[in-house]
Amino acid sequence: MSTERTKAAITPRIVPEALDAIRRHASDTYPDECCGALIEREGRIVEAFRLPNSTSAGARRRFQVAPSDYRLSEQRAGAQQGALAGFYHSHPDHPARPSEHDLAEAWPNLTYIIIAVDAGTPGDITAWRLRDDRSAFDRGEL
């Protein structure tokens, strides 16, 4: 299998409106990390919606999705005949690649989108999926 096909298989495609929603959210919450959920239908991420960052470790460098928000995200996806595809979050003044904390907190079988935000301006957006053995993330395409 080619690298291009492998990357495409790792993460679903995302519609432009969902990417725009992620960019706006990241800009609005800078310098803190934002987070939100991703809804997938028919192999495409069709919606990205905001969730509160419930971390107690400082929103400047961490994000956390509360169990109740996870549950609500699944319900919202189901109400739209979709599925919870994963989550997105921002990296203020850092690259759009997973941190050690991201690796420790991630769940397999979900897509993780990370957006870099430099001085309040949204930048690179990347997609990742945790390996089944939890050893690392594999990068996908958007």
mmCIF file of N, CA and C in Angstrom:
data_model
loop_
_atom_site.group_PDB
_atom_site.id
_atom_site.type_symbol
_atom_site.label_atom_id
_atom_site.label_comp_id
_atom_site.label_asym_id
_atom_site.label_seq_id
_atom_site.Cartn_x
_atom_site.Cartn_y
_atom_site.Cartn_z
ATOM 1 N N MET A 1 0.854 -1.179 0.000
ATOM 2 C CA MET A 1 0.000 0.000 0.000
ATOM 3 C C MET A 1 0.898 1.240 0.000
ATOM 4 N N SER A 2 0.582 2.213 -0.796
ATOM 5 C CA SER A 2 1.399 3.418 -0.881
ATOM 6 C C SER A 2 1.234 4.263 0.368
ATOM 7 N N THR A 3 2.224 5.112 0.636
ATOM 8 C CA THR A 3 2.155 6.009 1.782
ATOM 9 C C THR A 3 0.946 6.915 1.682
ATOM 10 N N GLU A 4 0.656 7.397 0.490
ATOM 11 C CA GLU A 4 -0.486 8.293 0.299
ATOM 12 C C GLU A 4 -1.792 7.594 0.669
ATOM 13 N N ARG A 5 -1.981 6.372 0.213
ATOM 14 C CA ARG A 5 -3.204 5.634 0.536
ATOM 15 C C ARG A 5 -3.233 5.286 2.017
ATOM 16 N N THR A 6 -2.096 4.963 2.605
ATOM 17 C CA THR A 6 -2.049 4.646 4.024
ATOM 18 C C THR A 6 -2.472 5.853 4.841
ATOM 19 N N LYS A 7 -1.937 7.014 4.539
ATOM 20 C CA LYS A 7 -2.305 8.226 5.272
ATOM 21 C C LYS A 7 -3.787 8.526 5.129
ATOM 22 N N ALA A 8 -4.312 8.387 3.942
ATOM 23 C CA ALA A 8 -5.725 8.675 3.716
ATOM 24 C C ALA A 8 -6.602 7.722 4.512
ATOM 25 N N ALA A 9 -6.168 6.476 4.678
ATOM 26 C CA ALA A 9 -6.963 5.494 5.401
ATOM 27 C C ALA A 9 -6.940 5.735 6.909
ATOM 28 N N ILE A 10 -5.946 6.435 7.404
ATOM 29 C CA ILE A 10 -5.806 6.657 8.838
ATOM 30 C C ILE A 10 -6.888 7.584 9.368
ATOM 31 N N THR A 11 -7.169 8.640 8.664
ATOM 32 C CA THR A 11 -8.123 9.638 9.146
ATOM 33 C C THR A 11 -9.132 9.970 8.060
ATOM 34 N N PRO A 12 -10.375 10.242 8.454
ATOM 35 C CA PRO A 12 -11.372 10.636 7.453
ATOM 36 C C PRO A 12 -11.091 12.031 6.911
ATOM 37 N N ARG A 13 -11.571 12.296 5.727
ATOM 38 C CA ARG A 13 -11.478 13.646 5.151
ATOM 39 C C ARG A 13 -12.355 14.592 5.956
ATOM 40 N N ILE A 14 -12.058 15.874 5.889
ATOM 41 C CA ILE A 14 -12.812 16.868 6.653
ATOM 42 C C ILE A 14 -13.339 17.940 5.703
ATOM 43 N N VAL A 15 -14.581 18.340 5.900
ATOM 44 C CA VAL A 15 -15.173 19.362 5.034
ATOM 45 C C VAL A 15 -14.595 20.731 5.405
ATOM 46 N N PRO A 16 -14.510 21.656 4.442
ATOM 47 C CA PRO A 16 -13.918 22.976 4.698
ATOM 48 C C PRO A 16 -14.592 23.741 5.839
ATOM 49 N N GLU A 17 -15.905 23.608 5.981
ATOM 50 C CA GLU A 17 -16.614 24.333 7.042
ATOM 51 C C GLU A 17 -16.151 23.886 8.427
ATOM 52 N N ALA A 18 -15.843 22.610 8.575
ATOM 53 C CA ALA A 18 -15.350 22.111 9.857
ATOM 54 C C ALA A 18 -13.942 22.643 10.134
ATOM 55 N N LEU A 19 -13.099 22.700 9.109
ATOM 56 C CA LEU A 19 -11.761 23.283 9.286
ATOM 57 C C LEU A 19 -11.860 24.753 9.684
ATOM 58 N N ASP A 20 -12.773 25.480 9.052
ATOM 59 C CA ASP A 20 -12.965 26.897 9.398
ATOM 60 C C ASP A 20 -13.415 27.053 10.842
ATOM 61 N N ALA A 21 -14.295 26.173 11.305
ATOM 62 C CA ALA A 21 -14.766 26.231 12.693
ATOM 63 C C ALA A 21 -13.612 26.001 13.664
ATOM 64 N N ILE A 22 -12.715 25.080 13.341
ATOM 65 C CA ILE A 22 -11.552 24.813 14.189
ATOM 66 C C ILE A 22 -10.639 26.038 14.221
ATOM 67 N N ARG A 23 -10.390 26.638 13.073
ATOM 68 C CA ARG A 23 -9.536 27.836 13.019
ATOM 69 C C ARG A 23 -10.115 28.970 13.875
ATOM 70 N N ARG A 24 -11.422 29.211 13.745
ATOM 71 C CA ARG A 24 -12.061 30.280 14.528
ATOM 72 C C ARG A 24 -11.956 30.006 16.027
ATOM 73 N N HIS A 25 -12.218 28.778 16.409
ATOM 74 C CA HIS A 25 -12.167 28.422 17.827
ATOM 75 C C HIS A 25 -10.756 28.612 18.382
ATOM 76 N N ALA A 26 -9.760 28.159 17.645
ATOM 77 C CA ALA A 26 -8.371 28.296 18.090
ATOM 78 C C ALA A 26 -7.980 29.759 18.247
ATOM 79 N N SER A 27 -8.408 30.588 17.320
ATOM 80 C CA SER A 27 -8.114 32.019 17.390
ATOM 81 C C SER A 27 -8.839 32.673 18.565
ATOM 82 N N ASP A 28 -10.103 32.304 18.762
ATOM 83 C CA ASP A 28 -10.914 32.900 19.832
ATOM 84 C C ASP A 28 -10.385 32.589 21.223
ATOM 85 N N THR A 29 -9.797 31.422 21.419
ATOM 86 C CA THR A 29 -9.366 31.018 22.762
ATOM 87 C C THR A 29 -7.896 31.301 23.053
ATOM 88 N N TYR A 30 -7.131 31.693 22.035
ATOM 89 C CA TYR A 30 -5.710 31.995 22.237
ATOM 90 C C TYR A 30 -5.551 33.013 23.361
ATOM 91 N N PRO A 31 -4.622 32.870 24.298
ATOM 92 C CA PRO A 31 -3.468 31.964 24.309
ATOM 93 C C PRO A 31 -3.729 30.601 24.955
ATOM 94 N N ASP A 32 -4.985 30.305 25.283
ATOM 95 C CA ASP A 32 -5.301 29.003 25.867
ATOM 96 C C ASP A 32 -5.540 27.967 24.774
ATOM 97 N N GLU A 33 -5.446 26.705 25.172
ATOM 98 C CA GLU A 33 -5.780 25.620 24.258
ATOM 99 C C GLU A 33 -7.290 25.507 24.158
ATOM 100 N N CYS A 34 -7.770 25.333 22.952
ATOM 101 C CA CYS A 34 -9.186 25.035 22.748
ATOM 102 C C CYS A 34 -9.324 23.537 22.527
ATOM 103 N N CYS A 35 -10.549 23.054 22.621
ATOM 104 C CA CYS A 35 -10.809 21.660 22.271
ATOM 105 C C CYS A 35 -12.240 21.526 21.791
ATOM 106 N N GLY A 36 -12.461 20.506 21.007
ATOM 107 C CA GLY A 36 -13.790 20.259 20.475
ATOM 108 C C GLY A 36 -13.893 18.853 19.923
ATOM 109 N N ALA A 37 -15.086 18.519 19.467
ATOM 110 C CA ALA A 37 -15.374 17.179 18.968
ATOM 111 C C ALA A 37 -15.587 17.196 17.460
ATOM 112 N N LEU A 38 -15.423 16.035 16.857
ATOM 113 C CA LEU A 38 -15.535 15.856 15.410
ATOM 114 C C LEU A 38 -16.603 14.812 15.110
ATOM 115 N N ILE A 39 -17.550 15.163 14.253
ATOM 116 C CA ILE A 39 -18.599 14.233 13.850
ATOM 117 C C ILE A 39 -18.329 13.757 12.428
ATOM 118 N N GLU A 40 -18.415 12.447 12.254
ATOM 119 C CA GLU A 40 -18.164 11.815 10.953
ATOM 120 C C GLU A 40 -19.449 11.189 10.419
ATOM 121 N N ARG A 41 -19.647 11.385 9.132
ATOM 122 C CA ARG A 41 -20.738 10.722 8.413
ATOM 123 C C ARG A 41 -20.212 10.287 7.058
ATOM 124 N N GLU A 42 -20.466 9.053 6.701
ATOM 125 C CA GLU A 42 -20.088 8.522 5.387
ATOM 126 C C GLU A 42 -18.612 8.761 5.055
ATOM 127 N N GLY A 43 -17.753 8.536 6.048
ATOM 128 C CA GLY A 43 -16.320 8.628 5.819
ATOM 129 C C GLY A 43 -15.735 10.022 5.773
ATOM 130 N N ARG A 44 -16.541 11.044 6.149
ATOM 131 C CA ARG A 44 -16.034 12.425 6.155
ATOM 132 C C ARG A 44 -16.379 13.084 7.483
ATOM 133 N N ILE A 45 -15.467 13.900 7.980
ATOM 134 C CA ILE A 45 -15.774 14.718 9.150
ATOM 135 C C ILE A 45 -16.599 15.888 8.644
ATOM 136 N N VAL A 46 -17.846 15.959 9.108
ATOM 137 C CA VAL A 46 -18.790 16.958 8.606
ATOM 138 C C VAL A 46 -19.038 18.084 9.597
ATOM 139 N N GLU A 47 -18.595 17.913 10.839
ATOM 140 C CA GLU A 47 -18.787 18.977 11.823
ATOM 141 C C GLU A 47 -17.691 18.930 12.868
ATOM 142 N N ALA A 48 -17.220 20.111 13.246
ATOM 143 C CA ALA A 48 -16.318 20.290 14.380
ATOM 144 C C ALA A 48 -17.016 21.280 15.304
ATOM 145 N N PHE A 49 -17.264 20.870 16.545
ATOM 146 C CA PHE A 49 -17.956 21.782 17.454
ATOM 147 C C PHE A 49 -17.202 21.921 18.768
ATOM 148 N N ARG A 50 -17.359 23.085 19.350
ATOM 149 C CA ARG A 50 -16.618 23.464 20.544
ATOM 150 C C ARG A 50 -17.061 22.690 21.778
ATOM 151 N N LEU A 51 -16.063 22.360 22.600
ATOM 152 C CA LEU A 51 -16.299 21.805 23.924
ATOM 153 C C LEU A 51 -15.533 22.654 24.925
ATOM 154 N N PRO A 52 -16.002 22.701 26.170
ATOM 155 C CA PRO A 52 -15.230 23.432 27.172
ATOM 156 C C PRO A 52 -13.938 22.681 27.499
ATOM 157 N N ASN A 53 -12.879 23.423 27.711
ATOM 158 C CA ASN A 53 -11.619 22.842 28.155
ATOM 159 C C ASN A 53 -11.719 22.703 29.669
ATOM 160 N N SER A 54 -11.888 21.483 30.145
ATOM 161 C CA SER A 54 -12.147 21.265 31.566
ATOM 162 C C SER A 54 -10.900 20.923 32.371
ATOM 163 N N THR A 55 -9.720 21.192 31.822
ATOM 164 C CA THR A 55 -8.498 20.854 32.540
ATOM 165 C C THR A 55 -8.350 21.688 33.809
ATOM 166 N N SER A 56 -7.775 21.064 34.813
ATOM 167 C CA SER A 56 -7.428 21.794 36.034
ATOM 168 C C SER A 56 -5.925 22.061 36.063
ATOM 169 N N ALA A 57 -5.234 21.627 35.008
ATOM 170 C CA ALA A 57 -3.776 21.756 34.938
ATOM 171 C C ALA A 57 -3.319 23.027 34.236
ATOM 172 N N GLY A 58 -4.239 23.908 33.878
ATOM 173 C CA GLY A 58 -3.873 25.141 33.195
ATOM 174 C C GLY A 58 -4.124 25.051 31.707
ATOM 175 N N ALA A 59 -5.113 25.782 31.229
ATOM 176 C CA ALA A 59 -5.544 25.704 29.830
ATOM 177 C C ALA A 59 -4.504 26.240 28.850
ATOM 178 N N ARG A 60 -3.485 26.913 29.341
ATOM 179 C CA ARG A 60 -2.446 27.434 28.446
ATOM 180 C C ARG A 60 -1.671 26.303 27.773
ATOM 181 N N ARG A 61 -1.520 25.175 28.463
ATOM 182 C CA ARG A 61 -0.707 24.078 27.932
ATOM 183 C C ARG A 61 -1.402 22.720 27.933
ATOM 184 N N ARG A 62 -2.648 22.655 28.355
ATOM 185 C CA ARG A 62 -3.338 21.371 28.427
ATOM 186 C C ARG A 62 -4.794 21.534 28.019
ATOM 187 N N PHE A 63 -5.381 20.425 27.614
ATOM 188 C CA PHE A 63 -6.830 20.397 27.426
ATOM 189 C C PHE A 63 -7.341 19.082 27.979
ATOM 190 N N GLN A 64 -8.600 19.097 28.354
ATOM 191 C CA GLN A 64 -9.250 17.880 28.822
ATOM 192 C C GLN A 64 -10.721 17.948 28.443
ATOM 193 N N VAL A 65 -11.242 16.839 27.976
ATOM 194 C CA VAL A 65 -12.664 16.716 27.677
ATOM 195 C C VAL A 65 -13.295 15.970 28.848
ATOM 196 N N ALA A 66 -14.260 16.593 29.489
ATOM 197 C CA ALA A 66 -14.948 15.967 30.617
ATOM 198 C C ALA A 66 -15.749 14.759 30.132
ATOM 199 N N PRO A 67 -15.880 13.729 30.960
ATOM 200 C CA PRO A 67 -16.682 12.563 30.566
ATOM 201 C C PRO A 67 -18.101 12.934 30.131
ATOM 202 N N SER A 68 -18.700 13.901 30.792
ATOM 203 C CA SER A 68 -20.060 14.315 30.412
ATOM 204 C C SER A 68 -20.077 14.944 29.018
ATOM 205 N N ASP A 69 -19.019 15.687 28.658
ATOM 206 C CA ASP A 69 -18.939 16.277 27.315
ATOM 207 C C ASP A 69 -18.669 15.206 26.258
ATOM 208 N N TYR A 70 -17.905 14.193 26.623
ATOM 209 C CA TYR A 70 -17.683 13.064 25.714
ATOM 210 C C TYR A 70 -19.022 12.398 25.406
ATOM 211 N N ARG A 71 -19.782 12.138 26.443
ATOM 212 C CA ARG A 71 -21.094 11.503 26.284
ATOM 213 C C ARG A 71 -22.024 12.363 25.430
ATOM 214 N N LEU A 72 -22.054 13.666 25.695
ATOM 215 C CA LEU A 72 -22.885 14.576 24.899
ATOM 216 C C LEU A 72 -22.439 14.607 23.435
ATOM 217 N N SER A 73 -21.144 14.515 23.210
ATOM 218 C CA SER A 73 -20.618 14.493 21.836
ATOM 219 C C SER A 73 -21.104 13.255 21.089
ATOM 220 N N GLU A 74 -21.083 12.110 21.765
ATOM 221 C CA GLU A 74 -21.593 10.887 21.144
ATOM 222 C C GLU A 74 -23.080 11.003 20.838
ATOM 223 N N GLN A 75 -23.838 11.586 21.761
ATOM 224 C CA GLN A 75 -25.277 11.763 21.552
ATOM 225 C C GLN A 75 -25.551 12.705 20.382
ATOM 226 N N ARG A 76 -24.805 13.797 20.311
ATOM 227 C CA ARG A 76 -24.984 14.758 19.215
ATOM 228 C C ARG A 76 -24.690 14.098 17.871
ATOM 229 N N ALA A 77 -23.620 13.312 17.833
ATOM 230 C CA ALA A 77 -23.274 12.615 16.591
ATOM 231 C C ALA A 77 -24.375 11.635 16.199
ATOM 232 N N GLY A 78 -24.865 10.886 17.158
ATOM 233 C CA GLY A 78 -25.924 9.924 16.879
ATOM 234 C C GLY A 78 -27.200 10.584 16.391
ATOM 235 N N ALA A 79 -27.525 11.744 16.957
ATOM 236 C CA ALA A 79 -28.723 12.479 16.540
ATOM 237 C C ALA A 79 -28.617 12.944 15.092
ATOM 238 N N GLN A 80 -27.385 13.051 14.585
ATOM 239 C CA GLN A 80 -27.164 13.473 13.200
ATOM 240 C C GLN A 80 -26.872 12.281 12.286
ATOM 241 N N GLN A 81 -27.187 11.081 12.762
ATOM 242 C CA GLN A 81 -26.922 9.857 11.998
ATOM 243 C C GLN A 81 -25.435 9.713 11.692
ATOM 244 N N GLY A 82 -24.601 10.188 12.607
ATOM 245 C CA GLY A 82 -23.162 10.105 12.434
ATOM 246 C C GLY A 82 -22.515 9.383 13.597
ATOM 247 N N ALA A 83 -21.212 9.542 13.699
ATOM 248 C CA ALA A 83 -20.437 8.929 14.772
ATOM 249 C C ALA A 83 -19.413 9.937 15.273
ATOM 250 N N LEU A 84 -19.033 9.786 16.524
ATOM 251 C CA LEU A 84 -17.957 10.608 17.071
ATOM 252 C C LEU A 84 -16.654 10.124 16.447
ATOM 253 N N ALA A 85 -16.031 10.978 15.631
ATOM 254 C CA ALA A 85 -14.803 10.609 14.924
ATOM 255 C C ALA A 85 -13.569 10.847 15.778
ATOM 256 N N GLY A 86 -13.647 11.812 16.693
ATOM 257 C CA GLY A 86 -12.496 12.148 17.511
ATOM 258 C C GLY A 86 -12.608 13.555 18.045
ATOM 259 N N PHE A 87 -11.441 14.163 18.281
ATOM 260 C CA PHE A 87 -11.387 15.477 18.912
ATOM 261 C C PHE A 87 -10.328 16.345 18.241
ATOM 262 N N TYR A 88 -10.465 17.641 18.435
ATOM 263 C CA TYR A 88 -9.437 18.577 17.985
ATOM 264 C C TYR A 88 -9.009 19.421 19.169
ATOM 265 N N HIS A 89 -7.807 19.955 19.077
ATOM 266 C CA HIS A 89 -7.350 20.932 20.067
ATOM 267 C C HIS A 89 -6.243 21.783 19.456
ATOM 268 N N SER A 90 -5.965 22.888 20.118
ATOM 269 C CA SER A 90 -4.943 23.806 19.610
ATOM 270 C C SER A 90 -3.656 23.668 20.411
ATOM 271 N N HIS A 91 -2.561 24.067 19.769
ATOM 272 C CA HIS A 91 -1.254 24.179 20.412
ATOM 273 C C HIS A 91 -0.807 25.631 20.277
ATOM 274 N N PRO A 92 -1.107 26.456 21.286
ATOM 275 C CA PRO A 92 -0.696 27.865 21.224
ATOM 276 C C PRO A 92 0.833 28.003 21.214
ATOM 277 N N ASP A 93 1.338 28.665 20.204
ATOM 278 C CA ASP A 93 2.767 28.945 20.060
ATOM 279 C C ASP A 93 3.630 27.678 20.077
ATOM 280 N N HIS A 94 3.070 26.599 19.562
ATOM 281 C CA HIS A 94 3.781 25.323 19.429
ATOM 282 C C HIS A 94 3.334 24.651 18.137
ATOM 283 N N PRO A 95 4.144 23.726 17.630
ATOM 284 C CA PRO A 95 3.798 23.053 16.372
ATOM 285 C C PRO A 95 2.543 22.182 16.492
ATOM 286 N N ALA A 96 1.948 21.889 15.362
ATOM 287 C CA ALA A 96 0.741 21.062 15.289
ATOM 288 C C ALA A 96 1.122 19.585 15.243
ATOM 289 N N ARG A 97 1.797 19.143 16.276
ATOM 290 C CA ARG A 97 2.138 17.727 16.389
ATOM 291 C C ARG A 97 1.880 17.288 17.833
ATOM 292 N N PRO A 98 1.581 16.023 18.048
ATOM 293 C CA PRO A 98 1.210 15.568 19.387
ATOM 294 C C PRO A 98 2.344 15.721 20.398
ATOM 295 N N SER A 99 1.957 16.117 21.586
ATOM 296 C CA SER A 99 2.898 16.208 22.702
ATOM 297 C C SER A 99 2.917 14.873 23.450
ATOM 298 N N GLU A 100 3.836 14.738 24.386
ATOM 299 C CA GLU A 100 3.866 13.544 25.235
ATOM 300 C C GLU A 100 2.561 13.422 26.018
ATOM 301 N N HIS A 101 2.022 14.557 26.452
ATOM 302 C CA HIS A 101 0.741 14.550 27.171
ATOM 303 C C HIS A 101 -0.381 14.060 26.253
ATOM 304 N N ASP A 102 -0.388 14.517 25.011
ATOM 305 C CA ASP A 102 -1.391 14.056 24.048
ATOM 306 C C ASP A 102 -1.316 12.534 23.892
ATOM 307 N N LEU A 103 -0.108 12.012 23.793
ATOM 308 C CA LEU A 103 0.081 10.568 23.644
ATOM 309 C C LEU A 103 -0.451 9.819 24.865
ATOM 310 N N ALA A 104 -0.168 10.334 26.045
ATOM 311 C CA ALA A 104 -0.596 9.669 27.279
ATOM 312 C C ALA A 104 -2.111 9.663 27.450
ATOM 313 N N GLU A 105 -2.788 10.667 26.918
ATOM 314 C CA GLU A 105 -4.228 10.826 27.143
ATOM 315 C C GLU A 105 -5.108 10.330 25.996
ATOM 316 N N ALA A 106 -4.524 9.985 24.870
ATOM 317 C CA ALA A 106 -5.311 9.632 23.676
ATOM 318 C C ALA A 106 -5.893 8.224 23.769
ATOM 319 N N TRP A 107 -6.978 8.015 22.992
ATOM 320 C CA TRP A 107 -7.624 6.711 22.874
ATOM 321 C C TRP A 107 -7.446 6.208 21.450
ATOM 322 N N PRO A 108 -7.232 4.906 21.285
ATOM 323 C CA PRO A 108 -7.165 4.350 19.929
ATOM 324 C C PRO A 108 -8.498 4.510 19.198
ATOM 325 N N ASN A 109 -8.437 4.413 17.887
ATOM 326 C CA ASN A 109 -9.613 4.430 17.003
ATOM 327 C C ASN A 109 -10.291 5.784 16.883
ATOM 328 N N LEU A 110 -9.669 6.834 17.364
ATOM 329 C CA LEU A 110 -10.210 8.181 17.209
ATOM 330 C C LEU A 110 -9.225 9.030 16.416
ATOM 331 N N THR A 111 -9.749 10.010 15.721
ATOM 332 C CA THR A 111 -8.933 10.981 15.001
ATOM 333 C C THR A 111 -8.670 12.164 15.918
ATOM 334 N N TYR A 112 -7.434 12.627 15.930
ATOM 335 C CA TYR A 112 -7.054 13.812 16.702
ATOM 336 C C TYR A 112 -6.515 14.856 15.739
ATOM 337 N N ILE A 113 -7.180 15.991 15.684
ATOM 338 C CA ILE A 113 -6.729 17.099 14.851
ATOM 339 C C ILE A 113 -6.086 18.131 15.765
ATOM 340 N N ILE A 114 -4.901 18.579 15.382
ATOM 341 C CA ILE A 114 -4.168 19.584 16.157
ATOM 342 C C ILE A 114 -3.908 20.779 15.259
ATOM 343 N N ILE A 115 -4.189 21.966 15.795
ATOM 344 C CA ILE A 115 -3.935 23.205 15.059
ATOM 345 C C ILE A 115 -2.916 24.039 15.825
ATOM 346 N N ALA A 116 -1.885 24.495 15.129
ATOM 347 C CA ALA A 116 -0.914 25.417 15.714
ATOM 348 C C ALA A 116 -1.502 26.824 15.661
ATOM 349 N N VAL A 117 -1.258 27.601 16.711
ATOM 350 C CA VAL A 117 -1.704 28.996 16.753
ATOM 351 C C VAL A 117 -0.503 29.829 17.169
ATOM 352 N N ASP A 118 -0.059 30.704 16.282
ATOM 353 C CA ASP A 118 1.120 31.527 16.536
ATOM 354 C C ASP A 118 0.682 32.961 16.773
ATOM 355 N N ALA A 119 0.861 33.437 18.002
ATOM 356 C CA ALA A 119 0.485 34.811 18.374
ATOM 357 C C ALA A 119 -0.964 35.122 17.992
ATOM 358 N N GLY A 120 -1.838 34.127 18.164
ATOM 359 C CA GLY A 120 -3.253 34.322 17.898
ATOM 360 C C GLY A 120 -3.698 34.013 16.482
ATOM 361 N N THR A 121 -2.754 33.716 15.598
ATOM 362 C CA THR A 121 -3.086 33.429 14.202
ATOM 363 C C THR A 121 -3.040 31.925 13.951
ATOM 364 N N PRO A 122 -4.168 31.330 13.537
ATOM 365 C CA PRO A 122 -4.174 29.897 13.250
ATOM 366 C C PRO A 122 -3.199 29.552 12.131
ATOM 367 N N GLY A 123 -2.522 28.421 12.295
ATOM 368 C CA GLY A 123 -1.536 27.990 11.306
ATOM 369 C C GLY A 123 -1.788 26.571 10.845
ATOM 370 N N ASP A 124 -0.727 25.763 10.858
ATOM 371 C CA ASP A 124 -0.805 24.385 10.370
ATOM 372 C C ASP A 124 -1.866 23.590 11.121
ATOM 373 N N ILE A 125 -2.537 22.713 10.389
ATOM 374 C CA ILE A 125 -3.503 21.788 10.969
ATOM 375 C C ILE A 125 -3.098 20.385 10.536
ATOM 376 N N THR A 126 -2.976 19.485 11.509
ATOM 377 C CA THR A 126 -2.580 18.109 11.227
ATOM 378 C C THR A 126 -3.586 17.139 11.848
ATOM 379 N N ALA A 127 -3.614 15.925 11.318
ATOM 380 C CA ALA A 127 -4.505 14.880 11.833
ATOM 381 C C ALA A 127 -3.678 13.663 12.230
ATOM 382 N N TRP A 128 -4.097 13.014 13.305
ATOM 383 C CA TRP A 128 -3.338 11.911 13.876
ATOM 384 C C TRP A 128 -4.270 10.818 14.372
ATOM 385 N N ARG A 129 -3.731 9.607 14.436
ATOM 386 C CA ARG A 129 -4.458 8.485 15.030
ATOM 387 C C ARG A 129 -3.464 7.678 15.866
ATOM 388 N N LEU A 130 -3.880 7.342 17.085
ATOM 389 C CA LEU A 130 -3.041 6.575 17.999
ATOM 390 C C LEU A 130 -2.931 5.131 17.520
ATOM 391 N N ARG A 131 -1.730 4.605 17.559
ATOM 392 C CA ARG A 131 -1.539 3.197 17.212
ATOM 393 C C ARG A 131 -2.224 2.320 18.259
ATOM 394 N N ASP A 132 -2.613 1.136 17.850
ATOM 395 C CA ASP A 132 -3.304 0.223 18.765
ATOM 396 C C ASP A 132 -2.475 -0.105 20.001
ATOM 397 N N ASP A 133 -1.152 -0.160 19.853
ATOM 398 C CA ASP A 133 -0.302 -0.469 21.007
ATOM 399 C C ASP A 133 0.036 0.771 21.838
ATOM 400 N N ARG A 134 -0.543 1.920 21.467
ATOM 401 C CA ARG A 134 -0.396 3.196 22.183
ATOM 402 C C ARG A 134 1.042 3.723 22.201
ATOM 403 N N SER A 135 1.900 3.224 21.324
ATOM 404 C CA SER A 135 3.311 3.611 21.328
ATOM 405 C C SER A 135 3.571 4.959 20.668
ATOM 406 N N ALA A 136 2.711 5.352 19.746
ATOM 407 C CA ALA A 136 2.924 6.589 18.991
ATOM 408 C C ALA A 136 1.665 6.892 18.183
ATOM 409 N N PHE A 137 1.677 8.080 17.583
ATOM 410 C CA PHE A 137 0.619 8.467 16.652
ATOM 411 C C PHE A 137 1.102 8.251 15.225
ATOM 412 N N ASP A 138 0.177 7.957 14.335
ATOM 413 C CA ASP A 138 0.443 7.965 12.899
ATOM 414 C C ASP A 138 -0.257 9.184 12.320
ATOM 415 N N ARG A 139 0.439 9.866 11.421
ATOM 416 C CA ARG A 139 -0.124 11.070 10.816
ATOM 417 C C ARG A 139 -1.028 10.707 9.645
ATOM 418 N N GLY A 140 -2.138 11.393 9.555
ATOM 419 C CA GLY A 140 -3.076 11.202 8.460
ATOM 420 C C GLY A 140 -3.159 12.444 7.605
ATOM 421 N N GLU A 141 -4.055 12.417 6.656
ATOM 422 C CA GLU A 141 -4.312 13.573 5.795
ATOM 423 C C GLU A 141 -5.661 14.151 6.153
ATOM 424 N N LEU A 142 -5.820 15.422 5.854
ATOM 425 C CA LEU A 142 -7.115 16.060 6.119
ATOM 426 C C LEU A 142 -7.945 16.130 4.872
#
